[in-house]
Amino acid sequence: METILGIDLGTTNSVVSLIQNGKPIVVRDGAGSTILPSVVGFDQAGRLLVGQEARNQALLAPERTVKSVKRQMGDETKITLGEQQYSPQEVSAMILRTLKERAEQALGQTLSKAVITVPAFFNDKQRQATREAGELAGLEVVRIINEPTAAALTYEPHSEKNERLLVYDLGGGTFDVSIVQIERGVVEVLSSHGDTHLGGDDFDELLLNYVCDQFEDEHGVDPRETPAARSRLLQAVEEAKKRLSDEAFTTIAEEFIATKNGSPLNLNMEIDRLDYEDLIRSLLDKTVTCVDAALEDAKLTAQQIDRVILVGGSSRTPLVRQLLKDQLKHDPHLEVDPDLCVAMGAAVQGALIAGVDVGPVLVDITPHTLGVRCVGDLNGRYSDRLFSPVIQRNTPLPAVRSEIYYTGVDGQEAAQVEIYQGEHDDATFNERVGELLLEGLADDADAGSEILVRFHLNLDGILTVAVAERETGLEKQVTLENAITRFRASSRDEAKSKLAAMFNDSDTESLGAATRIAATSTDPAGGDNRVEASRVAELLAKARRLLANASSEDADEMRELIVQLQESTASGETDRAELIADQLSDLVFYLEDA
Ligand code: AMP
């Protein structure tokens, strides 16, 4: 059976997992470590360092080292490392490539496919950049899934009954909270909220400033001003912060952290957990507000949540548990390792795609509303900036939705469709993610003729928009301009070669060659069926969800098709299953659009 890696590409640490004997395991490096610090750098001789080695040199050579690159994924920025500049995708690819090699060494075979996790709140650009990074690392990214959803996938329900989980994921750079329902083996995300720029890194900054302010008050010198000292202190406060999760107070001691009048100054400071908690409380309050919003979106109360699951290193902070307990009247569960469960869940998802039955099936949702800009009433005023949603936030994926719009003038020649992502009524406050121009409209058409806009959002969160003139059938479609398409083929090849050289590949072709070997070693016929297995499961989950609101006639037909589909897949009648799946898809599609 083909192995699909599960990768948690974290802001601070990354983890790779794969399925062995039907269970997800985390792959360790030669020294036995389960995590890989998400830090990349070059040593003095220009040798690439990824992980702990890079983290170690961050102190001495911050100009040759980069951390938390995940925060820049999807941005157009370049990261300077020594003499060279890299895109965030390229830096992430170095981390992914290292994890891929770690897993290959453990298994003794070439691996070329992965499921990679992203925060639920990552937008389309950030997801595309992640996919791009995987591709640069020689990995086919078979699915991108949300981190909290992945965490829920490692959770094995103890009973047949419907369970509702609240997954609170606070990592180094991002925060997500999701309400997840597990029912008869199907995992469904009911709602999701978060902040892509909130996490342990912010706590480190706050603590650093607290320490440095006190030091400056005492000595009149600010150690933050020297990059090397700042970097050393940042590492020291992070370690202190972690100790404060277990201890009521701790000491930060750093020698020769600054100089005054030519004499070296040492830092020696005791930090009380309560003082630290005061520093971070407002940020944690923000996360609790998100928890409330997620519950509200899922139309649930705290009492209706069965379990609270903590994910991400920063969720080890005692104040997190305290605030959640106060708010939800639940003791959070600690049975799943918060550092490892996301990668393990991604491996579970990979196994599901490969057709291995390891656990519940995933139904994912879109975290943002997607829609178009149009003319209409915006807060009582006639405006051309009205945001008209097409796919609402929290819609299960894959989703297909259409809306009808109207031309504004007689003989209008073209329809300009601007696509936005966000929740604001004024489109210009949302993120503009693409546009499409449908030219050559019927010249005799009056104002008010219909333009059909259809959005198809796939399981990876990639959006295809089709626009058609209803009357003539004139149609145009676009798969959104994104990081991949902007990253032109030439620069992608160049980046691949650069990466291959850094990893000492014998020649630049070897990345591609590794991919080819793995691809031909899989059984193509079996491959189709394996993909089918997860499609069927998703279809069944969708159909079941629609049962409640369907008319009794439709519901009867759907139940019948569900039973037939289960029987035919169980007995291996693939042709029949295919036929029934098509019928059920049509019915689901019709009911969803109704
Ligand atoms: P992640 O992105 O999930 O790997 O989480 C990394 C973040 O968790 C970093 O900001 C770490 O400093 C933080 N972290 C790790 N262990 C602890 C701990 N014991 N207490 C508080 N924060 C921690």
Coordinates of C-alpha atoms and ligand atoms in Angstrom, one line a residue:
M1 CA 0.0 0.0 0.0
E2 CA 1.3 3.4 -0.9
T3 CA 2.6 5.6 1.9
I4 CA 1.4 9.1 2.0
L5 CA 3.2 11.3 4.5
G6 CA 1.3 13.4 7.0
I7 CA 3.2 16.7 7.6
D8 CA 2.5 19.4 10.1
L9 CA 4.4 22.4 8.7
G10 CA 4.4 24.4 11.9
T11 CA 5.5 28.0 12.5
T12 CA 8.0 26.9 15.2
N13 CA 8.3 23.1 14.8
S14 CA 7.4 20.7 12.1
V15 CA 6.5 17.0 12.4
V16 CA 6.2 14.1 9.9
S17 CA 4.1 11.1 10.5
L18 CA 3.1 7.9 8.6
I19 CA 0.9 4.9 9.2
Q20 CA 2.4 1.7 10.5
N21 CA 0.3 -1.3 11.4
G22 CA -2.9 0.8 11.0
K23 CA -1.8 3.5 13.4
P24 CA -0.1 6.9 12.9
I25 CA 3.4 7.0 14.2
V26 CA 5.7 10.1 14.3
V27 CA 9.1 9.7 12.5
R28 CA 12.1 10.5 14.7
D29 CA 15.4 11.9 13.5
G30 CA 18.7 10.1 14.1
A31 CA 18.9 11.7 17.6
G32 CA 15.4 10.5 18.5
S33 CA 13.7 13.8 18.2
T34 CA 10.1 13.9 17.0
I35 CA 10.1 17.5 16.0
L36 CA 12.1 19.5 13.5
P37 CA 12.5 23.2 14.5
S38 CA 11.1 25.2 11.5
V39 CA 14.3 27.1 11.2
V40 CA 16.5 27.4 8.1
G41 CA 20.0 28.9 7.7
F42 CA 23.4 28.8 6.1
D43 CA 26.6 28.3 8.0
Q44 CA 29.7 30.3 7.4
A45 CA 30.8 28.0 4.5
G46 CA 27.4 28.4 2.9
R47 CA 26.1 24.9 3.9
L48 CA 22.4 24.6 4.3
L49 CA 21.2 24.0 7.9
V50 CA 17.6 23.0 8.7
G51 CA 16.2 22.3 12.2
Q52 CA 18.1 22.3 15.4
E53 CA 21.5 23.3 13.9
A54 CA 19.9 26.3 12.2
R55 CA 18.1 27.1 15.5
N56 CA 21.4 27.0 17.3
Q57 CA 23.1 29.4 15.0
A58 CA 20.2 31.8 15.1
L59 CA 21.9 33.4 18.1
L60 CA 25.2 34.0 16.4
A61 CA 24.1 34.6 12.9
P62 CA 20.6 36.0 12.8
E63 CA 21.4 37.4 9.3
R64 CA 21.9 33.9 7.9
T65 CA 19.0 32.3 9.7
V66 CA 15.2 32.5 9.3
K67 CA 12.5 31.4 11.8
S68 CA 8.7 31.4 11.6
V69 CA 8.6 31.6 7.8
K70 CA 5.0 30.2 8.0
R71 CA 3.9 33.7 8.9
Q72 CA 5.0 34.9 5.5
M73 CA 3.5 32.2 3.4
G74 CA 1.5 33.6 0.6
D75 CA 3.3 37.0 0.8
E76 CA 5.3 38.4 -2.1
T77 CA 8.2 39.1 0.2
K78 CA 11.8 37.8 -0.2
I79 CA 13.8 36.5 2.7
T80 CA 17.4 37.4 2.7
L81 CA 19.7 34.7 3.9
G82 CA 23.4 35.6 3.7
E83 CA 24.0 36.7 0.1
Q84 CA 20.9 35.2 -1.4
Q85 CA 17.1 35.9 -1.4
Y86 CA 14.4 33.3 -1.1
S87 CA 10.6 33.2 -1.3
P88 CA 8.8 31.9 1.8
Q89 CA 7.8 28.9 -0.4
E90 CA 11.5 28.0 -1.0
V91 CA 12.4 28.3 2.7
S92 CA 9.4 26.1 3.6
A93 CA 10.5 23.6 0.9
M94 CA 13.8 23.2 2.6
I95 CA 11.9 22.2 5.8
L96 CA 9.6 19.8 3.9
R97 CA 12.5 18.3 2.0
T98 CA 14.3 17.5 5.3
L99 CA 11.1 15.9 6.7
K100 CA 10.7 13.9 3.5
E101 CA 14.3 12.6 3.8
R102 CA 13.8 11.8 7.5
A103 CA 10.8 9.6 6.6
E104 CA 12.6 8.0 3.6
Q105 CA 15.5 7.1 5.8
A106 CA 13.1 5.5 8.3
L107 CA 11.3 3.5 5.7
G108 CA 14.2 2.9 3.4
Q109 CA 12.2 3.9 0.3
T110 CA 11.5 7.0 -1.8
L111 CA 8.3 8.8 -0.8
S112 CA 6.7 11.3 -3.0
K113 CA 3.2 12.2 -1.6
A114 CA 2.0 14.1 1.4
V115 CA -0.9 15.6 3.1
I116 CA 0.1 18.9 4.6
T117 CA -1.8 20.8 7.3
V118 CA -2.4 24.5 7.5
P119 CA -4.3 26.7 10.0
A120 CA -8.0 26.7 9.3
F121 CA -7.8 30.4 8.8
F122 CA -5.2 30.2 6.0
N123 CA -6.6 31.9 2.9
D124 CA -6.3 30.6 -0.6
K125 CA -3.0 32.3 -1.3
Q126 CA -1.4 30.9 1.8
R127 CA -2.7 27.4 1.0
Q128 CA -1.4 27.7 -2.6
A129 CA 2.0 28.8 -1.3
T130 CA 2.1 25.7 1.0
R131 CA 1.3 23.5 -2.0
E132 CA 4.0 25.2 -4.0
A133 CA 6.5 24.5 -1.2
G134 CA 5.6 20.8 -1.2
E135 CA 6.1 20.7 -5.0
L136 CA 9.5 22.4 -4.7
A137 CA 10.4 19.8 -2.1
G138 CA 9.6 17.0 -4.5
L139 CA 6.3 16.1 -2.9
E140 CA 2.9 15.8 -4.5
V141 CA 0.6 17.4 -2.1
V142 CA -2.4 15.2 -2.4
R143 CA -4.5 17.2 0.1
I144 CA -4.2 20.3 2.3
I145 CA -6.2 20.0 5.5
N146 CA -6.9 22.2 8.4
E147 CA -4.8 21.6 11.5
P148 CA -7.6 21.3 14.1
T149 CA -9.4 18.9 11.8
A150 CA -6.3 16.8 11.5
A151 CA -6.0 16.8 15.3
A152 CA -9.6 15.5 15.6
L153 CA -8.8 12.7 13.1
T154 CA -6.4 11.2 15.7
Y155 CA -9.1 11.2 18.2
E156 CA -10.9 7.8 18.4
P157 CA -14.4 8.1 19.6
H158 CA -15.1 6.0 22.7
S159 CA -18.7 5.4 21.8
E160 CA -21.0 5.2 18.8
K161 CA -22.8 8.3 20.0
N162 CA -22.5 11.6 18.3
E163 CA -19.5 13.5 19.9
R164 CA -18.8 17.2 19.6
L165 CA -15.3 18.4 20.1
L166 CA -13.8 21.8 20.5
V167 CA -10.3 21.8 19.2
Y168 CA -8.2 24.7 20.5
D169 CA -5.0 25.0 18.6
L170 CA -2.5 27.6 19.8
G171 CA 0.9 27.2 18.2
G172 CA 4.0 29.4 17.7
G173 CA 2.4 31.8 15.2
T174 CA -1.2 31.0 14.7
F175 CA -4.4 30.3 16.6
D176 CA -7.4 28.2 15.4
V177 CA -10.4 27.0 17.2
S178 CA -12.8 24.5 15.5
I179 CA -16.0 22.9 16.6
V180 CA -15.9 19.3 15.2
Q181 CA -18.6 16.7 15.2
I182 CA -17.9 13.0 15.0
E183 CA -20.9 10.9 14.1
R184 CA -20.8 7.3 13.0
G185 CA -17.1 7.6 12.0
V186 CA -17.5 10.8 10.0
V187 CA -15.6 13.9 11.2
E188 CA -17.3 17.1 10.3
V189 CA -16.1 20.7 11.1
L190 CA -19.1 22.7 12.1
S191 CA -17.3 26.0 12.5
S192 CA -13.9 27.5 12.7
H193 CA -12.4 30.8 13.9
G194 CA -8.9 32.0 14.5
D195 CA -6.1 34.4 14.0
T196 CA -3.2 33.8 11.7
H197 CA -1.0 36.1 13.6
L198 CA -1.4 35.1 17.2
G199 CA 0.7 32.6 19.0
G200 CA 3.7 31.8 21.3
D201 CA 6.0 34.0 19.3
D202 CA 3.9 37.0 20.5
F203 CA 4.3 35.8 24.1
D204 CA 8.0 35.7 23.6
E205 CA 8.1 39.2 22.3
L206 CA 6.0 40.5 25.2
L207 CA 8.3 38.8 27.7
L208 CA 11.4 40.0 25.9
N209 CA 10.1 43.6 26.1
Y210 CA 9.2 43.2 29.8
V211 CA 12.7 41.9 30.6
C212 CA 14.5 44.5 28.5
D213 CA 12.4 47.4 29.8
Q214 CA 13.4 46.4 33.4
F215 CA 17.0 45.9 32.4
E216 CA 17.0 49.3 30.7
D217 CA 15.5 50.9 33.8
E218 CA 18.2 49.5 35.9
H219 CA 21.3 50.0 33.7
G220 CA 20.3 52.6 31.2
V221 CA 21.2 50.3 28.3
D222 CA 18.8 48.5 26.0
P223 CA 20.1 45.0 25.0
R224 CA 17.4 44.7 22.2
E225 CA 19.4 47.2 20.1
T226 CA 22.2 44.6 19.4
P227 CA 20.8 41.9 17.1
A228 CA 22.9 39.1 18.5
A229 CA 21.9 40.0 22.1
R230 CA 18.2 40.3 21.1
S231 CA 18.3 36.9 19.5
R232 CA 20.0 35.4 22.5
L233 CA 17.5 36.9 24.8
L234 CA 14.6 35.8 22.7
Q235 CA 15.7 32.2 23.0
A236 CA 16.2 32.7 26.8
V237 CA 12.7 34.1 27.3
E238 CA 11.2 31.4 25.3
E239 CA 12.8 28.8 27.5
A240 CA 11.7 30.7 30.6
K241 CA 8.2 30.9 29.2
K242 CA 8.1 27.1 28.8
R243 CA 9.4 26.6 32.3
L244 CA 6.7 28.8 33.6
S245 CA 4.2 26.3 32.3
D246 CA 5.4 24.0 35.1
E247 CA 6.8 26.3 37.7
A248 CA 5.4 29.3 39.5
F249 CA 8.5 31.4 38.8
T250 CA 11.8 31.1 37.0
T251 CA 15.1 32.9 36.5
I252 CA 16.6 34.2 33.3
A253 CA 20.3 34.5 33.5
E254 CA 22.4 35.7 30.6
E255 CA 26.0 36.8 30.9
F256 CA 27.6 39.7 29.0
I257 CA 24.3 40.7 27.4
A258 CA 25.3 44.4 27.0
T259 CA 28.1 46.8 27.7
K260 CA 28.2 50.1 29.6
N261 CA 31.2 52.3 29.5
G262 CA 33.3 49.4 28.2
S263 CA 32.2 47.1 31.0
P264 CA 30.1 44.0 30.4
L265 CA 26.6 43.7 32.0
N266 CA 24.9 40.5 33.0
L267 CA 21.2 39.9 33.2
N268 CA 19.7 38.0 36.1
M269 CA 16.0 38.3 36.6
E270 CA 13.3 36.3 38.3
I271 CA 10.0 36.1 36.6
D272 CA 6.8 35.3 38.4
R273 CA 4.2 33.3 36.5
L274 CA 1.5 35.7 37.6
D275 CA 3.4 38.6 36.1
Y276 CA 3.9 36.6 32.9
E277 CA 0.2 35.8 32.8
D278 CA -0.7 39.5 33.1
L279 CA 1.4 40.1 30.0
I280 CA -0.3 37.6 27.8
R281 CA -3.8 37.7 29.3
S282 CA -5.3 40.1 26.7
L283 CA -4.0 37.9 23.9
L284 CA -5.5 34.8 25.5
D285 CA -8.8 36.7 26.0
K286 CA -8.8 37.2 22.2
T287 CA -8.7 33.5 21.8
V288 CA -11.6 33.0 24.2
T289 CA -13.6 35.5 22.1
C290 CA -12.9 33.3 19.1
V291 CA -14.0 30.2 21.0
D292 CA -17.4 32.0 21.7
A293 CA -17.7 33.0 18.1
A294 CA -17.0 29.4 16.9
L295 CA -19.7 28.1 19.3
E296 CA -22.1 30.7 18.1
D297 CA -21.5 29.8 14.4
A298 CA -22.0 26.1 15.2
K299 CA -25.2 27.1 17.1
L300 CA -24.0 25.2 20.1
T301 CA -23.6 26.1 23.8
A302 CA -20.6 25.1 25.8
Q303 CA -22.7 22.5 27.6
Q304 CA -23.2 20.7 24.2
I305 CA -19.5 20.2 23.8
D306 CA -18.3 16.7 24.9
R307 CA -14.6 17.3 24.9
V308 CA -12.1 20.1 24.6
I309 CA -8.9 19.1 22.9
L310 CA -5.7 21.1 23.1
V311 CA -3.3 21.4 20.2
G312 CA -0.1 23.3 19.7
G313 CA 2.8 23.9 22.0
S314 CA 1.4 27.1 23.5
S315 CA -1.7 25.3 24.7
R316 CA 0.5 23.9 27.5
T317 CA 0.3 27.4 29.1
P318 CA -1.7 26.8 32.4
L319 CA -3.6 30.1 31.9
V320 CA -5.0 28.7 28.6
R321 CA -6.4 25.7 30.4
Q322 CA -7.7 27.9 33.2
L323 CA -9.5 30.4 30.9
L324 CA -11.0 27.5 28.9
K325 CA -12.2 25.8 32.0
D326 CA -13.8 29.0 33.3
Q327 CA -15.5 29.7 30.0
L328 CA -16.6 26.3 29.0
K329 CA -16.8 24.5 32.4
H330 CA -14.8 21.7 30.9
D331 CA -11.4 20.3 31.8
P332 CA -9.5 20.2 28.5
H333 CA -8.3 16.8 27.4
L334 CA -4.6 16.1 27.4
E335 CA -4.6 12.6 26.0
V336 CA -3.5 13.6 22.5
D337 CA 0.0 15.0 22.5
P338 CA -0.5 18.6 21.5
D339 CA 2.8 18.8 19.6
L340 CA 2.3 15.7 17.5
C341 CA -1.4 15.1 16.9
V342 CA -1.7 17.4 13.9
A343 CA 0.9 15.5 11.9
M344 CA -0.6 12.2 13.0
G345 CA -4.0 13.3 11.8
A346 CA -2.6 14.3 8.5
A347 CA -1.1 10.8 8.2
V348 CA -4.6 9.4 9.0
Q349 CA -6.0 11.5 6.2
G350 CA -3.2 10.3 3.8
A351 CA -4.1 6.7 4.7
L352 CA -7.8 7.4 4.0
I353 CA -6.9 8.8 0.6
A354 CA -4.7 5.7 0.0
G355 CA -7.7 3.5 0.9
V356 CA -6.4 2.3 4.3
D357 CA -9.2 2.2 6.9
V358 CA -7.6 3.8 10.0
G359 CA -10.3 5.9 11.4
P360 CA -13.0 8.5 10.9
V361 CA -13.5 10.3 7.6
L362 CA -13.0 14.0 7.1
V363 CA -15.5 16.5 6.0
D364 CA -13.8 19.9 5.8
I365 CA -15.2 23.4 5.6
T366 CA -14.3 26.7 4.1
P367 CA -13.2 29.2 6.7
H368 CA -14.0 32.4 4.7
T369 CA -17.0 33.5 2.7
L370 CA -16.3 33.8 -1.0
G371 CA -18.3 36.1 -3.3
V372 CA -18.3 38.8 -5.9
R373 CA -18.5 42.6 -5.9
C374 CA -21.6 44.0 -7.4
V375 CA -23.9 47.0 -7.4
G376 CA -26.6 47.3 -4.8
D377 CA -27.7 48.7 -1.5
L378 CA -24.7 49.1 0.9
N379 CA -25.8 50.4 4.3
G380 CA -28.7 52.4 2.8
R381 CA -26.6 53.8 -0.1
Y382 CA -26.4 52.7 -3.7
S383 CA -22.9 51.5 -4.2
D384 CA -20.8 49.4 -6.6
R385 CA -18.9 47.9 -3.7
L386 CA -21.5 45.6 -2.3
F387 CA -20.1 42.2 -1.4
S388 CA -22.4 39.4 -2.5
P389 CA -21.5 36.0 -1.0
V390 CA -21.6 33.0 -3.2
I391 CA -20.1 30.3 -0.9
Q392 CA -20.8 31.1 2.7
R393 CA -18.2 30.6 5.5
N394 CA -18.3 27.2 7.2
T395 CA -19.7 25.5 4.1
P396 CA -18.5 21.9 3.9
L397 CA -16.1 21.1 1.0
P398 CA -16.2 20.4 -1.8
A399 CA -18.8 23.0 -2.5
V400 CA -20.5 24.2 -5.7
R401 CA -22.8 27.2 -5.5
S402 CA -24.2 29.6 -8.1
E403 CA -25.8 33.0 -8.1
I404 CA -27.5 35.0 -10.7
Y405 CA -26.5 38.7 -11.4
Y406 CA -27.8 41.1 -13.9
T407 CA -26.3 43.4 -16.5
G408 CA -26.6 47.1 -15.7
V409 CA -27.1 48.7 -19.1
D410 CA -28.7 47.9 -22.5
G411 CA -26.2 46.4 -24.9
Q412 CA -23.6 45.9 -22.2
E413 CA -20.5 44.4 -23.9
A414 CA -18.8 42.7 -21.0
A415 CA -19.3 41.6 -17.5
Q416 CA -16.5 42.2 -15.1
V417 CA -16.5 39.8 -12.1
E418 CA -14.3 40.6 -9.2
I419 CA -13.9 37.8 -6.6
Y420 CA -13.4 38.6 -2.9
Q421 CA -12.9 36.6 0.2
G422 CA -14.0 37.9 3.6
E423 CA -17.0 38.8 5.7
H424 CA -17.5 42.5 5.2
D425 CA -20.5 43.9 3.3
D426 CA -18.2 46.3 1.6
A427 CA -16.1 44.2 -0.9
T428 CA -13.2 46.5 -0.7
F429 CA -12.7 45.6 3.0
N430 CA -12.3 42.0 2.0
E431 CA -9.4 40.3 0.3
R432 CA -9.6 40.5 -3.5
V433 CA -8.6 37.1 -4.8
G434 CA -9.2 37.3 -8.5
E435 CA -11.2 38.6 -11.4
L436 CA -12.8 37.5 -14.6
L437 CA -13.9 39.4 -17.7
L438 CA -16.7 37.9 -19.8
E439 CA -16.5 39.8 -23.1
G440 CA -18.8 39.6 -26.2
L441 CA -22.2 39.6 -24.5
A442 CA -25.2 39.6 -26.9
D443 CA -25.3 43.2 -28.2
D444 CA -29.1 43.3 -28.4
A445 CA -29.6 42.3 -24.7
D446 CA -31.4 44.7 -22.5
A447 CA -30.2 45.8 -19.1
G448 CA -31.1 43.1 -16.5
S449 CA -30.1 40.1 -18.6
E450 CA -28.9 37.3 -16.5
I451 CA -25.3 36.5 -15.8
L452 CA -24.7 33.2 -14.0
V453 CA -21.8 33.0 -11.6
R454 CA -20.8 29.6 -10.4
F455 CA -18.1 28.9 -7.7
H456 CA -16.6 25.5 -7.2
L457 CA -14.3 25.2 -4.2
N458 CA -12.5 21.9 -4.0
L459 CA -11.2 19.9 -1.0
D460 CA -7.9 21.8 -1.1
G461 CA -9.7 25.2 -1.0
I462 CA -8.9 26.0 -4.6
L463 CA -11.6 28.0 -6.3
T464 CA -12.8 27.7 -9.9
V465 CA -15.2 30.5 -11.0
A466 CA -17.3 30.1 -14.1
V467 CA -19.3 33.0 -15.5
A468 CA -21.9 32.5 -18.2
E469 CA -24.4 34.7 -20.1
R470 CA -27.6 32.8 -19.4
E471 CA -29.3 33.8 -22.8
T472 CA -26.4 32.7 -25.1
G473 CA -24.5 30.2 -23.1
L474 CA -21.3 32.3 -23.6
E475 CA -19.0 31.1 -20.8
K476 CA -15.6 31.8 -19.3
Q477 CA -13.9 30.3 -16.3
V478 CA -10.9 30.9 -14.2
T479 CA -9.0 28.9 -11.5
L480 CA -7.9 31.7 -9.3
E481 CA -4.7 33.5 -9.9
N482 CA -2.6 32.2 -7.0
A483 CA 0.8 31.7 -5.7
I484 CA 1.4 28.7 -8.0
T485 CA 0.5 30.4 -11.2
R486 CA 2.3 33.6 -10.2
F487 CA 5.4 31.6 -9.5
R488 CA 6.2 31.1 -13.2
A489 CA 7.5 27.8 -14.4
S490 CA 11.0 29.2 -15.1
S491 CA 11.5 30.5 -11.6
R492 CA 10.1 27.3 -10.2
D493 CA 12.6 25.2 -12.1
E494 CA 15.3 27.5 -11.0
A495 CA 14.2 27.2 -7.4
K496 CA 14.0 23.4 -7.7
S497 CA 17.6 23.2 -9.0
K498 CA 18.8 25.5 -6.2
L499 CA 17.1 23.3 -3.6
A500 CA 18.5 20.1 -5.2
A501 CA 22.0 21.5 -5.1
M502 CA 21.6 22.5 -1.4
F503 CA 20.6 19.0 -0.6
N504 CA 23.6 17.6 -2.5
D505 CA 21.5 15.7 -5.0
S506 CA 23.8 14.1 -7.5
D507 CA 22.2 16.1 -10.3
T508 CA 19.3 18.5 -10.4
E509 CA 17.1 15.9 -12.1
S510 CA 17.1 13.7 -9.1
L511 CA 14.2 15.4 -7.4
G512 CA 12.0 14.7 -10.5
A513 CA 13.5 11.2 -10.8
A514 CA 12.5 10.3 -7.2
T515 CA 9.0 11.4 -7.9
R516 CA 8.9 9.3 -11.1
I517 CA 10.1 6.2 -9.4
A518 CA 7.5 6.4 -6.7
A519 CA 4.8 7.2 -9.1
T520 CA 5.5 4.2 -11.3
S521 CA 5.7 1.8 -8.3
T522 CA 2.1 2.4 -7.4
D523 CA -0.6 0.3 -9.0
P524 CA -2.6 2.5 -11.2
A525 CA -5.8 0.5 -11.0
G526 CA -5.6 0.2 -7.3
G527 CA -4.8 3.9 -7.1
D528 CA -8.2 4.8 -8.7
N529 CA -10.1 2.7 -6.2
R530 CA -8.2 4.1 -3.3
V531 CA -9.1 7.6 -4.2
E532 CA -12.6 6.4 -4.7
A533 CA -12.8 5.2 -1.1
S534 CA -12.4 8.6 0.3
R535 CA -14.7 10.2 -2.3
V536 CA -17.4 7.7 -1.5
A537 CA -17.1 8.3 2.2
E538 CA -17.3 12.1 1.7
L539 CA -20.3 11.6 -0.5
L540 CA -22.1 9.5 2.1
A541 CA -21.3 12.0 4.8
K542 CA -22.8 14.8 2.6
A543 CA -25.9 12.8 1.8
R544 CA -26.6 12.0 5.4
R545 CA -26.3 15.6 6.3
L546 CA -28.8 16.6 3.7
L547 CA -31.3 14.0 4.9
A548 CA -32.7 16.2 7.6
N549 CA -33.9 19.0 5.3
A550 CA -34.9 16.9 2.3
S551 CA -38.5 16.3 1.3
S552 CA -39.7 12.9 2.3
E553 CA -39.6 11.7 -1.3
D554 CA -36.0 12.9 -1.8
A555 CA -35.0 11.5 1.6
D556 CA -36.4 8.1 0.7
E557 CA -34.5 8.1 -2.6
M558 CA -31.3 9.2 -0.9
R559 CA -31.6 6.5 1.9
E560 CA -32.1 3.9 -0.8
L561 CA -29.0 5.1 -2.7
I562 CA -26.9 5.3 0.5
V563 CA -27.7 1.7 1.3
Q564 CA -27.0 0.5 -2.3
L565 CA -23.7 2.5 -2.3
Q566 CA -22.6 0.9 0.9
E567 CA -23.5 -2.6 -0.2
S568 CA -21.9 -2.2 -3.6
T569 CA -18.6 -0.8 -2.2
A570 CA -18.5 -3.4 0.5
S571 CA -18.9 -6.2 -2.0
G572 CA -16.3 -4.7 -4.4
E573 CA -18.8 -4.2 -7.2
T574 CA -16.9 -1.1 -8.4
D575 CA -18.9 -0.5 -11.6
R576 CA -22.2 -0.6 -9.8
A577 CA -20.8 1.5 -7.0
E578 CA -19.6 4.1 -9.5
L579 CA -23.1 4.2 -11.1
I580 CA -24.9 4.7 -7.8
A581 CA -22.3 7.2 -6.6
D582 CA -23.0 9.3 -9.7
Q583 CA -26.8 9.1 -9.0
L584 CA -26.3 10.1 -5.4
S585 CA -23.9 12.9 -6.4
D586 CA -26.5 14.3 -8.7
L587 CA -29.2 14.2 -6.0
V588 CA -26.8 15.8 -3.5
F589 CA -25.9 18.4 -5.9
Y590 CA -29.5 19.2 -6.7
L591 CA -30.5 19.4 -3.0
E592 CA -27.5 21.5 -2.1
D593 CA -28.3 24.0 -4.8
A594 CA -32.0 24.0 -4.0
Ligands
AMP1 P1 3.8 24.7 17.6 O1 3.7 25.8 16.6 O2 2.6 24.0 17.9 O3 5.1 23.9 17.5 O4 4.1 25.5 19.0 C1 5.3 26.1 19.3 C2 5.0 27.1 20.4 O5 4.7 26.5 21.6 C3 6.3 28.0 20.6 O6 5.9 29.3 20.8 C4 6.8 27.4 21.9 O7 7.5 28.3 22.6 C5 5.5 27.0 22.6 N1 5.7 26.0 23.7 C6 6.3 24.8 23.6 N2 6.2 24.2 24.7 C7 5.6 25.0 25.6 C8 5.3 25.0 27.0 N3 5.7 23.9 27.7 N4 4.7 26.0 27.6 C9 4.3 27.1 26.8 N5 4.6 27.2 25.5 C10 5.3 26.2 24.9

